Coordinates of C-alpha atoms and ligand atoms in Angstrom, one line a residue:
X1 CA 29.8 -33.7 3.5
X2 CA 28.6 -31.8 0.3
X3 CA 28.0 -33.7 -3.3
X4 CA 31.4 -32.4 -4.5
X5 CA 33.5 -33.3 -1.4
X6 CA 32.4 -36.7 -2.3
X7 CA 33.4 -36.6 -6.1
X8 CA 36.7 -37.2 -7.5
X9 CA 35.9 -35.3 -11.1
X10 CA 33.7 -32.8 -9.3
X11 CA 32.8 -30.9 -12.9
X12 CA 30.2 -33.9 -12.5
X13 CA 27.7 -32.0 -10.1
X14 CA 25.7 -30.4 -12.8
X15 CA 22.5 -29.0 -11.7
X16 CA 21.2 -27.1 -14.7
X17 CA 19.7 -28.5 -17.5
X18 CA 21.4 -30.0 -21.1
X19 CA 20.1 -28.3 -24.1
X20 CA 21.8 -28.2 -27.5
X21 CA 25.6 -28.4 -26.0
X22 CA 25.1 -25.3 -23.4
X23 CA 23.7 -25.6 -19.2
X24 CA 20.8 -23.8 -19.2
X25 CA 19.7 -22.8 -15.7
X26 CA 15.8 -22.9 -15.1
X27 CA 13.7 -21.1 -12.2
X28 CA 13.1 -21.7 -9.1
X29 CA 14.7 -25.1 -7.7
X30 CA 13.4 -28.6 -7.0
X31 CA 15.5 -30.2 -4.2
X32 CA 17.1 -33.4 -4.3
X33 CA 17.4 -35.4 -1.1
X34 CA 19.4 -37.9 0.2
X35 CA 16.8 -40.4 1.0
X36 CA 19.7 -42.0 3.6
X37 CA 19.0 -39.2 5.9
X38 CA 16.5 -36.9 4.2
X39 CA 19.1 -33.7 3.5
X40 CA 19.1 -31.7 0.5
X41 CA 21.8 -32.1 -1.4
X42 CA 21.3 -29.7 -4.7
X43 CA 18.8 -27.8 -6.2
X44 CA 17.4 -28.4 -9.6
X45 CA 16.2 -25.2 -12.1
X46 CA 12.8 -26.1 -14.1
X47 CA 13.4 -25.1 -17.4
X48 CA 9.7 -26.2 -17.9
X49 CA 7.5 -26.3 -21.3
X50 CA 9.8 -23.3 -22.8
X51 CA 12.9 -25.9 -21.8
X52 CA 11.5 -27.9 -23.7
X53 CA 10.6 -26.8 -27.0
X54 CA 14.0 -25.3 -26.9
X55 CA 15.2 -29.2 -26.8
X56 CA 13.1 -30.3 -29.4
X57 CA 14.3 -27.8 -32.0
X58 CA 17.5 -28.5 -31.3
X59 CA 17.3 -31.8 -31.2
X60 CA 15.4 -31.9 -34.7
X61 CA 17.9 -29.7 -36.4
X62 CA 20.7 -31.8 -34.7
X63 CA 18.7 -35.0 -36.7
X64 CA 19.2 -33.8 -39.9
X65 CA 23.2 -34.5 -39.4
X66 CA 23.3 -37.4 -37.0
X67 CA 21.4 -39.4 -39.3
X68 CA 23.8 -39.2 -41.7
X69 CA 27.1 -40.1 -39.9
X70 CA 28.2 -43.1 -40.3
X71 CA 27.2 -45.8 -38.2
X72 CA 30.9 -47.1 -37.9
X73 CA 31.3 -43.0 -36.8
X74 CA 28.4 -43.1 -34.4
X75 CA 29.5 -46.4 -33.2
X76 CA 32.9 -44.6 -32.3
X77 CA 31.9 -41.5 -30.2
X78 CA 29.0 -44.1 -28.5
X79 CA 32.3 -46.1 -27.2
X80 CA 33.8 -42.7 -26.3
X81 CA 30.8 -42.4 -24.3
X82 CA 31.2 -46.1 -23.1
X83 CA 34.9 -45.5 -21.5
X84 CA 34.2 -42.3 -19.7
X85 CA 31.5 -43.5 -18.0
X86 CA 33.9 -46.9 -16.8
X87 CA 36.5 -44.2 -16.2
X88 CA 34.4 -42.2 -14.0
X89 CA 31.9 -45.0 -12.4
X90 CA 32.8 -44.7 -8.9
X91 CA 31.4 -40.7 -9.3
X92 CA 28.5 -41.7 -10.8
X93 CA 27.8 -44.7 -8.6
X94 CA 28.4 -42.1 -6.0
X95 CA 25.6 -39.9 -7.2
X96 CA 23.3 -42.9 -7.4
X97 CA 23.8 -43.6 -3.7
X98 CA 23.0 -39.9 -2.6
X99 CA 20.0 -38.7 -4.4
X100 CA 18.4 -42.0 -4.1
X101 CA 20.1 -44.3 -1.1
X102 CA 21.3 -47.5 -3.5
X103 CA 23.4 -49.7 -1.9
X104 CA 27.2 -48.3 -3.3
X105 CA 28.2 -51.4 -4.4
X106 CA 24.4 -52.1 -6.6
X107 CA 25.4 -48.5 -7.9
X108 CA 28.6 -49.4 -9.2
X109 CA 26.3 -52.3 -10.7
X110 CA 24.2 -50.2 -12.1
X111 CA 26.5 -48.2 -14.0
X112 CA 28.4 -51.4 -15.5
X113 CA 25.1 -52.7 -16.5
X114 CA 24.1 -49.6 -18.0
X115 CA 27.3 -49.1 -19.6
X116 CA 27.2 -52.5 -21.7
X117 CA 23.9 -51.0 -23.3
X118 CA 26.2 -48.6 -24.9
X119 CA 28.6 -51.1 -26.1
X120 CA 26.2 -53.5 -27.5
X121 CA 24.1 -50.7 -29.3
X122 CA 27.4 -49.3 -30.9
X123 CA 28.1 -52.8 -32.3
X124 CA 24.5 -53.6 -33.4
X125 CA 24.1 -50.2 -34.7
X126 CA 26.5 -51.3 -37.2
X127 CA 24.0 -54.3 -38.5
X128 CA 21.0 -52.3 -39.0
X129 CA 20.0 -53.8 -42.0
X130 CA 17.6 -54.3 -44.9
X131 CA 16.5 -57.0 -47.2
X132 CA 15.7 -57.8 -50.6
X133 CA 12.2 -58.8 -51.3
X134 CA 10.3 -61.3 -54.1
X135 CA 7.7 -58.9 -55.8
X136 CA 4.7 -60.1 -58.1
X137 CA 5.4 -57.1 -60.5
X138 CA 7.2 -58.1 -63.9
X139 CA 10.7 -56.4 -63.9
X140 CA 10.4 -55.3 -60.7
X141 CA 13.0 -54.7 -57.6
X142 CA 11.6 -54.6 -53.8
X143 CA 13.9 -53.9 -50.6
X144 CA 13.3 -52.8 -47.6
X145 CA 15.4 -49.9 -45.4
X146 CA 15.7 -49.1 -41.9
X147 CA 15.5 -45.8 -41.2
X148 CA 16.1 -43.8 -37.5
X149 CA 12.3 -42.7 -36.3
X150 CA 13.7 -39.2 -35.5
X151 CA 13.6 -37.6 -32.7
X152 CA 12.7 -39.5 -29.0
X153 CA 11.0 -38.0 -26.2
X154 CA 12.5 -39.8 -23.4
X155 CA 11.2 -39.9 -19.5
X156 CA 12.7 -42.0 -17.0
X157 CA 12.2 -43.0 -13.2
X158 CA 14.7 -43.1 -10.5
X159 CA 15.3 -46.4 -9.1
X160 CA 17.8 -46.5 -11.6
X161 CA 18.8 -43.2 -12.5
X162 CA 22.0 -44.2 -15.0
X163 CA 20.9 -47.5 -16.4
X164 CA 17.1 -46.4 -17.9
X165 CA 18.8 -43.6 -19.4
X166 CA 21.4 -45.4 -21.1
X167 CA 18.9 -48.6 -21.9
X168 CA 17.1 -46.0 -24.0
X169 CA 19.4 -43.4 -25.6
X170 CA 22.2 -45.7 -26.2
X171 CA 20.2 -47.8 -28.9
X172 CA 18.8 -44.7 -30.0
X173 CA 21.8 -42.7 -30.8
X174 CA 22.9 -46.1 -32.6
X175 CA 20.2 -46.2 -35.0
X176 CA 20.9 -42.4 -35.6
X177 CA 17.9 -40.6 -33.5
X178 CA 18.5 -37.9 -31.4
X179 CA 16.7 -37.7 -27.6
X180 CA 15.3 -35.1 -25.4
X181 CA 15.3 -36.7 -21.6
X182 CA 13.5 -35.8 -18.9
X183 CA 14.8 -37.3 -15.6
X184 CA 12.4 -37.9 -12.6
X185 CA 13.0 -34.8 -10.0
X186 CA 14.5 -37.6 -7.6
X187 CA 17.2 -38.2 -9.8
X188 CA 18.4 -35.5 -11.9
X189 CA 22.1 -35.5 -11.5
X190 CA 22.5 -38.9 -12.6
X191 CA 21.3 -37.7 -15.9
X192 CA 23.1 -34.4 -16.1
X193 CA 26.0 -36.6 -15.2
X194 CA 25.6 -38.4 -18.1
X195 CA 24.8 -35.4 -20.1
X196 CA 28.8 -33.7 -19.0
X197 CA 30.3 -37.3 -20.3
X198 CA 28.4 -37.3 -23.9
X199 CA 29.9 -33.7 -23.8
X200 CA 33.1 -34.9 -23.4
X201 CA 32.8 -38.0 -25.7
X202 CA 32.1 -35.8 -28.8
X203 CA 28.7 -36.1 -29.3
X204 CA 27.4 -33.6 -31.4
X205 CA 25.4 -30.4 -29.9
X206 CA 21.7 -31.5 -30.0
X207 CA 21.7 -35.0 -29.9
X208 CA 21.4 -35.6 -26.5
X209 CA 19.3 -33.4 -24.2
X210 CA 18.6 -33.2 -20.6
X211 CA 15.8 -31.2 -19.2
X212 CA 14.8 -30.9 -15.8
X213 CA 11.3 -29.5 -14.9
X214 CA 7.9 -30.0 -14.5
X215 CA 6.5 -33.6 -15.9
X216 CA 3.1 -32.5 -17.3
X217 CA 4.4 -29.2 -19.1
X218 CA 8.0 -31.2 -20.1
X219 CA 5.8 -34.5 -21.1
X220 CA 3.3 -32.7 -22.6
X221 CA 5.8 -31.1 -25.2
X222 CA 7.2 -34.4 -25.5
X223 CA 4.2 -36.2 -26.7
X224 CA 2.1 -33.2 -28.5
X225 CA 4.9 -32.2 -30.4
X226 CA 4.6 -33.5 -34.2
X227 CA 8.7 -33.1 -34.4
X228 CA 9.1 -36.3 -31.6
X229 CA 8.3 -39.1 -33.2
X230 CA 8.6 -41.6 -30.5
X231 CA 8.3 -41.4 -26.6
X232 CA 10.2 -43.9 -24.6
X233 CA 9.0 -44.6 -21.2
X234 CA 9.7 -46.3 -18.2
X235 CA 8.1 -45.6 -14.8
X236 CA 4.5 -46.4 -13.9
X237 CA 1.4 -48.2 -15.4
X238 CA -1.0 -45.1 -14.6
X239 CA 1.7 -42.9 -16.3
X240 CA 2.0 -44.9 -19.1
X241 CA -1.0 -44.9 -19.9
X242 CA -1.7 -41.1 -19.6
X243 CA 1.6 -40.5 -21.8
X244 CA 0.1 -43.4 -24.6
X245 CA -3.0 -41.3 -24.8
X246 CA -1.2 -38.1 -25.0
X247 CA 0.8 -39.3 -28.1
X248 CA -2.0 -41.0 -30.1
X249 CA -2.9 -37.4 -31.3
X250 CA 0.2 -37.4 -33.1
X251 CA 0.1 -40.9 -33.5
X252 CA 3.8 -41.6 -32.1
X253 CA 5.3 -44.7 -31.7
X254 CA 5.6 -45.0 -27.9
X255 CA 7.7 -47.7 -26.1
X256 CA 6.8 -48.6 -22.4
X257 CA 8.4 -50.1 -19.8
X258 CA 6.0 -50.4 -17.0
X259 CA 5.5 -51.9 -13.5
X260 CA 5.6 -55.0 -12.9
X261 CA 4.2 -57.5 -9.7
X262 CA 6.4 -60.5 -10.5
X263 CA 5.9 -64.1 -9.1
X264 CA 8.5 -66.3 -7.8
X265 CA 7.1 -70.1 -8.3
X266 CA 9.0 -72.7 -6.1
X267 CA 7.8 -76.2 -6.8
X268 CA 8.5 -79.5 -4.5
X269 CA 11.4 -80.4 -6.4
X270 CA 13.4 -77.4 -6.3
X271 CA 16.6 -76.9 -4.1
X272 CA 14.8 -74.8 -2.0
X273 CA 18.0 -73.1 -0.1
X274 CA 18.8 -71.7 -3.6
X275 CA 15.3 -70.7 -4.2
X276 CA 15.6 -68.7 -0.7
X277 CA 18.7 -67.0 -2.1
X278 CA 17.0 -66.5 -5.6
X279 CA 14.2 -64.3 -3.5
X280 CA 17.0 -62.3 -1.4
X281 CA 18.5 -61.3 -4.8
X282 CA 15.4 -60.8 -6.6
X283 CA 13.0 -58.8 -3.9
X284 CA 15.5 -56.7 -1.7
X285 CA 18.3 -55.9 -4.4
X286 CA 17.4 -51.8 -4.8
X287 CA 15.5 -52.2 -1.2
X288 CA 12.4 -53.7 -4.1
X289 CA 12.1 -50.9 -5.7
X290 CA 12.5 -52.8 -9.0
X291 CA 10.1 -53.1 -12.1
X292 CA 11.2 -57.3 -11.6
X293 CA 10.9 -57.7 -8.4
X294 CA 9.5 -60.9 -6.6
X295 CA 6.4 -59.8 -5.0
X296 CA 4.6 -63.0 -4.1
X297 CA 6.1 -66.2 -3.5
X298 CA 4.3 -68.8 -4.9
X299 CA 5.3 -72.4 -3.1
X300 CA 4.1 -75.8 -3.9
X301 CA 2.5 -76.7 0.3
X302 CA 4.8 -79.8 0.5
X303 CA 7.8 -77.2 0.9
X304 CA 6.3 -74.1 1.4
X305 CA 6.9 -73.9 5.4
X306 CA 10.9 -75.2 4.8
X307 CA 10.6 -72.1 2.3
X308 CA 8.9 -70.0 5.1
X309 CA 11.9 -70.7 7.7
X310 CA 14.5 -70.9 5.1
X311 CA 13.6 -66.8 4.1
X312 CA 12.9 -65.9 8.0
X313 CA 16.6 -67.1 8.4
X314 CA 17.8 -64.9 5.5
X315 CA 15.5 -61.8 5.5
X316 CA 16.1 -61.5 9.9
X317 CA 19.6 -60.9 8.9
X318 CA 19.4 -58.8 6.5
X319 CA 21.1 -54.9 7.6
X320 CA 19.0 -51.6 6.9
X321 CA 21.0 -48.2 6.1
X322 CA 23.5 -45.9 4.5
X323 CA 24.2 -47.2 1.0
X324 CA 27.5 -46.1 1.7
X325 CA 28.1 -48.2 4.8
X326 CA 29.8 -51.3 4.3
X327 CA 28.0 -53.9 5.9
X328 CA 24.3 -52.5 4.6
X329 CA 22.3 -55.1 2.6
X330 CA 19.4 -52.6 1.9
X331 CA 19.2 -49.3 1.8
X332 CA 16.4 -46.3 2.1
X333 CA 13.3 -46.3 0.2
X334 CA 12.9 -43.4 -2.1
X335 CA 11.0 -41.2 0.6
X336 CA 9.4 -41.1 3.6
X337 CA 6.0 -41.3 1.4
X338 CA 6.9 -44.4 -0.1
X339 CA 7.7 -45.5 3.5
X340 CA 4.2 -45.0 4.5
X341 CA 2.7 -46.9 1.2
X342 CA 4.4 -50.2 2.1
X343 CA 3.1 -49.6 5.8
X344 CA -0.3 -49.5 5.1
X345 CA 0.1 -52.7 2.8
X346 CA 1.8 -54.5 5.4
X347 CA -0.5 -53.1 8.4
X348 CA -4.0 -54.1 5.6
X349 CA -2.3 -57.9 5.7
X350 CA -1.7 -57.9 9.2
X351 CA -5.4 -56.8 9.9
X352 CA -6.6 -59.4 7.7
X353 CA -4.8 -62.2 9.6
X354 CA -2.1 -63.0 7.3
X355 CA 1.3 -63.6 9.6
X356 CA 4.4 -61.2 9.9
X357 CA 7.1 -63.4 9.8
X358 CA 9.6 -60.8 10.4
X359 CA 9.9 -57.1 9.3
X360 CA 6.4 -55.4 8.9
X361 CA 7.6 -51.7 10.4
X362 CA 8.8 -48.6 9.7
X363 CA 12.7 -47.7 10.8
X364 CA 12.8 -43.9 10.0
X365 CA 12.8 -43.0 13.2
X366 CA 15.3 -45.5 14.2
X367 CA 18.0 -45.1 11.5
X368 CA 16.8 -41.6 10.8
X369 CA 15.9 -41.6 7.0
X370 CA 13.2 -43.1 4.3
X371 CA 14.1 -47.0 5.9
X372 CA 11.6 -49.9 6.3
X373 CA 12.4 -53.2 7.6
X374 CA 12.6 -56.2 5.3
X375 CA 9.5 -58.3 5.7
X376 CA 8.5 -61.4 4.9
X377 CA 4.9 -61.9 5.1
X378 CA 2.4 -65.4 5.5
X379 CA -1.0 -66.5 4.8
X380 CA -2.0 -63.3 3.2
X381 CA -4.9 -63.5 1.0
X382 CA -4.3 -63.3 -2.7
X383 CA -7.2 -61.2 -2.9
X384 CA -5.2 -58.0 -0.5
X385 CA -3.4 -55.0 -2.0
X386 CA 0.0 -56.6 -0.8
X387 CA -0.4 -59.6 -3.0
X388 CA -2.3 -56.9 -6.1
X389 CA -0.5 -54.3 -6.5
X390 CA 3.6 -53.2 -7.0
X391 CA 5.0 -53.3 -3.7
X392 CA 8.1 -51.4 -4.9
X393 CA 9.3 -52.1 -1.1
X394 CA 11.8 -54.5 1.0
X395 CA 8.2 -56.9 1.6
X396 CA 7.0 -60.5 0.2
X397 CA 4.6 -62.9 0.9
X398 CA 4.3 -66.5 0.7
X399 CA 1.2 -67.9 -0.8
X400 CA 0.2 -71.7 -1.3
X401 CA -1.0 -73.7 -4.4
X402 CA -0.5 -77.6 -5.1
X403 CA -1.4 -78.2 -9.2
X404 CA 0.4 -76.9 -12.3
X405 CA -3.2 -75.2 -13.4
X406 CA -3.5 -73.2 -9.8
X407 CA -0.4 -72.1 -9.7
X408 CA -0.3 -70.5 -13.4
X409 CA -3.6 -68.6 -12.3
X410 CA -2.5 -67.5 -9.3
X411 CA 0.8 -66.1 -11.0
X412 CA -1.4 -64.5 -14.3
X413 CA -3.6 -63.3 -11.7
X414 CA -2.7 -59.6 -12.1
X415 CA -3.0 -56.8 -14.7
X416 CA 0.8 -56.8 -14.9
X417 CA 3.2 -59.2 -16.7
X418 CA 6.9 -58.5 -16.7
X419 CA 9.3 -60.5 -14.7
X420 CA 8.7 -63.9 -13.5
X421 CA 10.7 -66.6 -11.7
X422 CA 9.9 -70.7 -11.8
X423 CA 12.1 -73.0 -9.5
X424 CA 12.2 -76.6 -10.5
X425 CA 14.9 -79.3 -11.5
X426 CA 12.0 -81.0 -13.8
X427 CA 12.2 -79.9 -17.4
X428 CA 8.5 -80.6 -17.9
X429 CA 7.3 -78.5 -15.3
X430 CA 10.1 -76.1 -16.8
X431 CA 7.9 -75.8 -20.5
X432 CA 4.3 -76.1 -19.1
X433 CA 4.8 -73.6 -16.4
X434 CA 6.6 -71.1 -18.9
X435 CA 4.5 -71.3 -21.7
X436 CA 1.7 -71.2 -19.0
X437 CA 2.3 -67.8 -17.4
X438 CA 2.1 -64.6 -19.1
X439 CA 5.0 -62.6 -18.5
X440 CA 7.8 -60.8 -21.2
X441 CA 10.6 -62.4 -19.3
X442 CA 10.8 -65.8 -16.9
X443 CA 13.9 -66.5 -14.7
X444 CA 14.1 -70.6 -14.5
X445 CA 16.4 -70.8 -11.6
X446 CA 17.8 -68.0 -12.1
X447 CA 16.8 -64.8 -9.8
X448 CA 17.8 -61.7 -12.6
X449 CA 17.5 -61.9 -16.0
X450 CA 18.6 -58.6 -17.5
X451 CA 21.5 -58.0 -19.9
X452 CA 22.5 -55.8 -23.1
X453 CA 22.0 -59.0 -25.7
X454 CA 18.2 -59.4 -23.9
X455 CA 15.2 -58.2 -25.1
X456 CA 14.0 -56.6 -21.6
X457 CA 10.0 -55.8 -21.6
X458 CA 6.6 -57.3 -20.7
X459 CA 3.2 -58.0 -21.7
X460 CA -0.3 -56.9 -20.5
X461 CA 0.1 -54.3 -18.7
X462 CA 3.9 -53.9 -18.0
X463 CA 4.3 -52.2 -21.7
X464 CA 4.6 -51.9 -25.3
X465 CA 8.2 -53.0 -26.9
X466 CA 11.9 -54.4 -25.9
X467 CA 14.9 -52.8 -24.8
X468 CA 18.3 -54.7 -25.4
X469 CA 19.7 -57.4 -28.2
X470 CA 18.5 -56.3 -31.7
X471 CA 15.0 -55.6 -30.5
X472 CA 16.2 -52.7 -28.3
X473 CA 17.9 -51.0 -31.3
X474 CA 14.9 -51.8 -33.9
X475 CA 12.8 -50.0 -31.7
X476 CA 14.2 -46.8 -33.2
X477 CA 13.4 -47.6 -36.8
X478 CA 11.1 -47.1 -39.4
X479 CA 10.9 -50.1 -41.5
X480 CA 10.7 -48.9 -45.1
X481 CA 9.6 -50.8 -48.8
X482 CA 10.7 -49.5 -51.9
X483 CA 9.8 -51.0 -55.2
X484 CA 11.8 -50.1 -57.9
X485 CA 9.5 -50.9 -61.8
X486 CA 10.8 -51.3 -65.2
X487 CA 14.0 -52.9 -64.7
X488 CA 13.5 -55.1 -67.5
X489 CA 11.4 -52.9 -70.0
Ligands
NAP1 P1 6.3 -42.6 -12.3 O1 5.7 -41.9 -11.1 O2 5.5 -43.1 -13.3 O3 7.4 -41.5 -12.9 C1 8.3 -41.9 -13.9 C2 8.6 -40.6 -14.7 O4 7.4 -40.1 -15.3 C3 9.2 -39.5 -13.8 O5 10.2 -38.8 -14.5 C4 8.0 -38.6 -13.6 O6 8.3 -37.3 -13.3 C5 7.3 -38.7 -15.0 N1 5.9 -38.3 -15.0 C6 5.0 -38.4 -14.1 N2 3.8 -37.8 -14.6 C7 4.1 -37.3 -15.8 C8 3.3 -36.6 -16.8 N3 2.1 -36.3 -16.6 N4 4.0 -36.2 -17.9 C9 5.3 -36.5 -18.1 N5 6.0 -37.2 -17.2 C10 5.4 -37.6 -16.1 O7 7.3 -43.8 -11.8 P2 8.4 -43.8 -10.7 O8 7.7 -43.8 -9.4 O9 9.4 -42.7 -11.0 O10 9.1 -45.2 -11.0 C11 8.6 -46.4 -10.5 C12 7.8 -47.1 -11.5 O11 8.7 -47.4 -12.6 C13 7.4 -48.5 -11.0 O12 6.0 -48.7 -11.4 C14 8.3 -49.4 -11.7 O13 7.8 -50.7 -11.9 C15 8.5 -48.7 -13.0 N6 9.8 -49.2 -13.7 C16 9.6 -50.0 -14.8 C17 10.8 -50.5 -15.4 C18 10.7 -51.4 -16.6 O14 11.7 -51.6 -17.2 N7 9.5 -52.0 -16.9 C19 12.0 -50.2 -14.9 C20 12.1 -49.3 -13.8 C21 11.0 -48.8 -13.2 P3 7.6 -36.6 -11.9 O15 8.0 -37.4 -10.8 O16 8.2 -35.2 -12.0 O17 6.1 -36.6 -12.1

């Protein structure tokens, strides 16, 4: 079945690129497959570094006027935006599932969640504010402004191809900047998608710009160019950090949401049935291909084997395949070499003794696209890539620590500091082991913790700034001080 059989609205399937209100086809074509059984299902033009600069002109000249309408105004087409893409979410879920194998129903997810960014940025939007200030000066007036930065350089990964997009350009467009986006090859149609309903919501020509292409030429234009004054990115540490250094010779702002290796701390008095179901909905939702994901599974030893048999007994069950079968609990990884990455962890544990409690193989030839089985892994050394590095697979391990100051080491023991999760009924443990760990965002009992009114980031080396709540909009504002002399003679 092709892309478009599947579609109800099929003027969705966009496979050029976005630039100042026209398509733009590019050369040559990337393919996009569908991970669930590795078929091509479009071809993507690259539109390149000449793509690019295109979008940033336009986008600058578009600047000039959307900073001027009226936030109430801006607020109104952003809710435009909001209602086609409710309207039309079973399409776009639908494009999720095919070009990168989510489980359909997380998809739908996905586009609700990233959805209510657009709503709460049209609303904050509205209360970008400044202050009056005390000054020293004799008849003197201070105040601050908020200002939008300008234009945003925008690049995005595709776990999830809707929501990153809208986390970023929603806030954005609220504060009155205007965005050139450049999807990850894997995902393009998501963001074109998104592209047709701004069309279609009014948003002016220019403000919101897709192009498709090569990263280093597209994300070299994006953070050389002295018109973009900010580059929002989400994806990987090692890219974030080339794209940071690419942008101090323009000094931009840059705002990065980076990977993450999150650890899920169960101590002895937790209810450790819902601590198991906390882990299923942390570490397999998007097959662990999540920034938040838990990774390692830090138990106190009084409960840690009842935890071990309690996740066999949950992960064993747990159905590999087609996103859009009904009964599947995790779908395809991204591609077959992402397939291979978590093998070699998993294979690297198993060779170092640590115990494969279930999973621990690969079942692309079996199901016949990018799968892996979910895995629980025991008794793996802290010190092994599996317990180091992102996993960004359907694999965790269970490691062991007894006293508050152990565990917190063992948890900040990592370059990364994003997501964590702590599982306890004692609200001491609750405030040592919080304050202890050094993450942007800690789940106490409570296995997801992202939402519009959220500030959504980390610390160390899992990025620079916050998306969501009032943070996520500030983000795209310059904070100015005026000082007005000689109101009193
Ligand atoms: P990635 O390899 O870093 O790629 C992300 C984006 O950057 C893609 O569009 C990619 O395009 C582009 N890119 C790569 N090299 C570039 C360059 N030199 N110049 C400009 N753009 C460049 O990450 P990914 O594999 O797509 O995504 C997974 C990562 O994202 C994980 O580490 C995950 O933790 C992180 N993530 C973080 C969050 C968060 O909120 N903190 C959320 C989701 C995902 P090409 O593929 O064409 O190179």
């Amino acid at each position: 079945m092709s892309v478009t059989d599947r579609l109800d609205d099929k003027s969705l399937f966009r496979t050029d690129s976005f630039i100042d209100g026209q398509w733009v086809s590019g050369e040559g074509g990337v393919e996009v497959l569908n991970p669930a059984n590795n078929a091509v299902i479009a071809t993507v033009g690259d539109v390149g570094e000449a793509g690019a600069r295109k979008a940033v002109a336009a986008a600058t000249r578009a600047f000039e006027s959307w900073k001027k309408v009226s936030p109430f105004e801006r607020a109104r087409l952003l809710m435009n935006w909001y209602k086609l893409i409710h309207e039309n979410a079973k399409d776009l879920a639908t494009l999720i599932t095919l070009e990168m194998g989510k489980v359909n129903k997380e998809a739908q997810g996905e586009v609700i969640y990233g959805a209510s960014f657009i709503e709460w940025s049209a609303e904050e939007g509205k209360r970008v504010h400044g202050e009056t200030l005390s000054t020293p000066f004799p008849g003197s007036r201070g105040w601050t402004i908020r200002q939008p930065i300008g234009v945003v350089g925008c690049i995005t990964p595709w776990n999830f191809p809707n929501a990153m997009i809208t986390r970023k350009c929603a806030p954005a467009l609220a504060a009155g900047c205007t965005m050139v986006i450049k999807p990850a090859p894997e995902t393009p149609l998501s963001a074109l998608a998104l592209a047709e309903l701004a069309r279609r919501a009014g948003i002016p020509d220019g403000v919101f710009n897709v192009v498709c292409g090569d990263a280093p030429a597209i994300g070299g234009v994006l953070t050389s160019s002295s018109d973009v004054r900010m580059v929002g990115f989400t994806g990987s540490t090692a890219v974030g950090k080339l794209l940071m250094k690419q942008a101090a010779s323009t000094v931009k702002r840059v705002a990065l949401e980076l990977g993450g290796n999150a650890p899920f701390i169960v101590m002895d008095d937790a209810d450790i049935e819902k601590a198991a179901d906390g882990v299923i909905a942390s570490k397999f939702r998007v097959s662990g291909q999540t920034c938040v994901s838990a990774n390692r599974i830090i138990a106190q030893p009084a409960i840690a084997d009842k935890l071990v048999a309690a996740l066999e007994a949950r992960i064993s069950k747990l159905k590999a395949g087609d996103g859009f079968a009904s009964d599947t609990d995790v779908g395809p990884l991204i591609h077959m070499t992402a397939v291979s990455r978590v093998d070699k962890l998993v294979s690297q544990a198993r060779e170092q003794g640590a115990r494969i409690v279930t999973g621990g193989k690969s079942l692309a030839d079996e199901l016949g696209g990018s799968f892996y089985a979910p895995t629980l892994i025991d008794g793996a050394d802290p010190s092994l890539d599996v317990s180091c590095s992102e996993i960004f697979g359907p694999v965790c391990s269970v490691y062991r620590a007894e006293s508050e100051a152990d565990i917190i080491k063992l948890a900040n023991d990592t370059p990364y500091g994003l997501a964590a999760y702590i599982y306890t009924n004692d609200v001491g443990r609750v405030h040592r082991l919080s304050e202890g760990i050094e993450y942007g965002m800690i789940g106490i009992n409570a296995p997801m913790v992202g939402a519009a009114s959220t500030p959504f980031g980390g610390v160390k080396e899992s990025g620079i700034g916050r998306e969501g709540g009032k943070w996520g909009v500030e983000e795209f504002t310059e904070l100015k001080y005026v000082l007005l002399g000689g109101v009193e003679g």
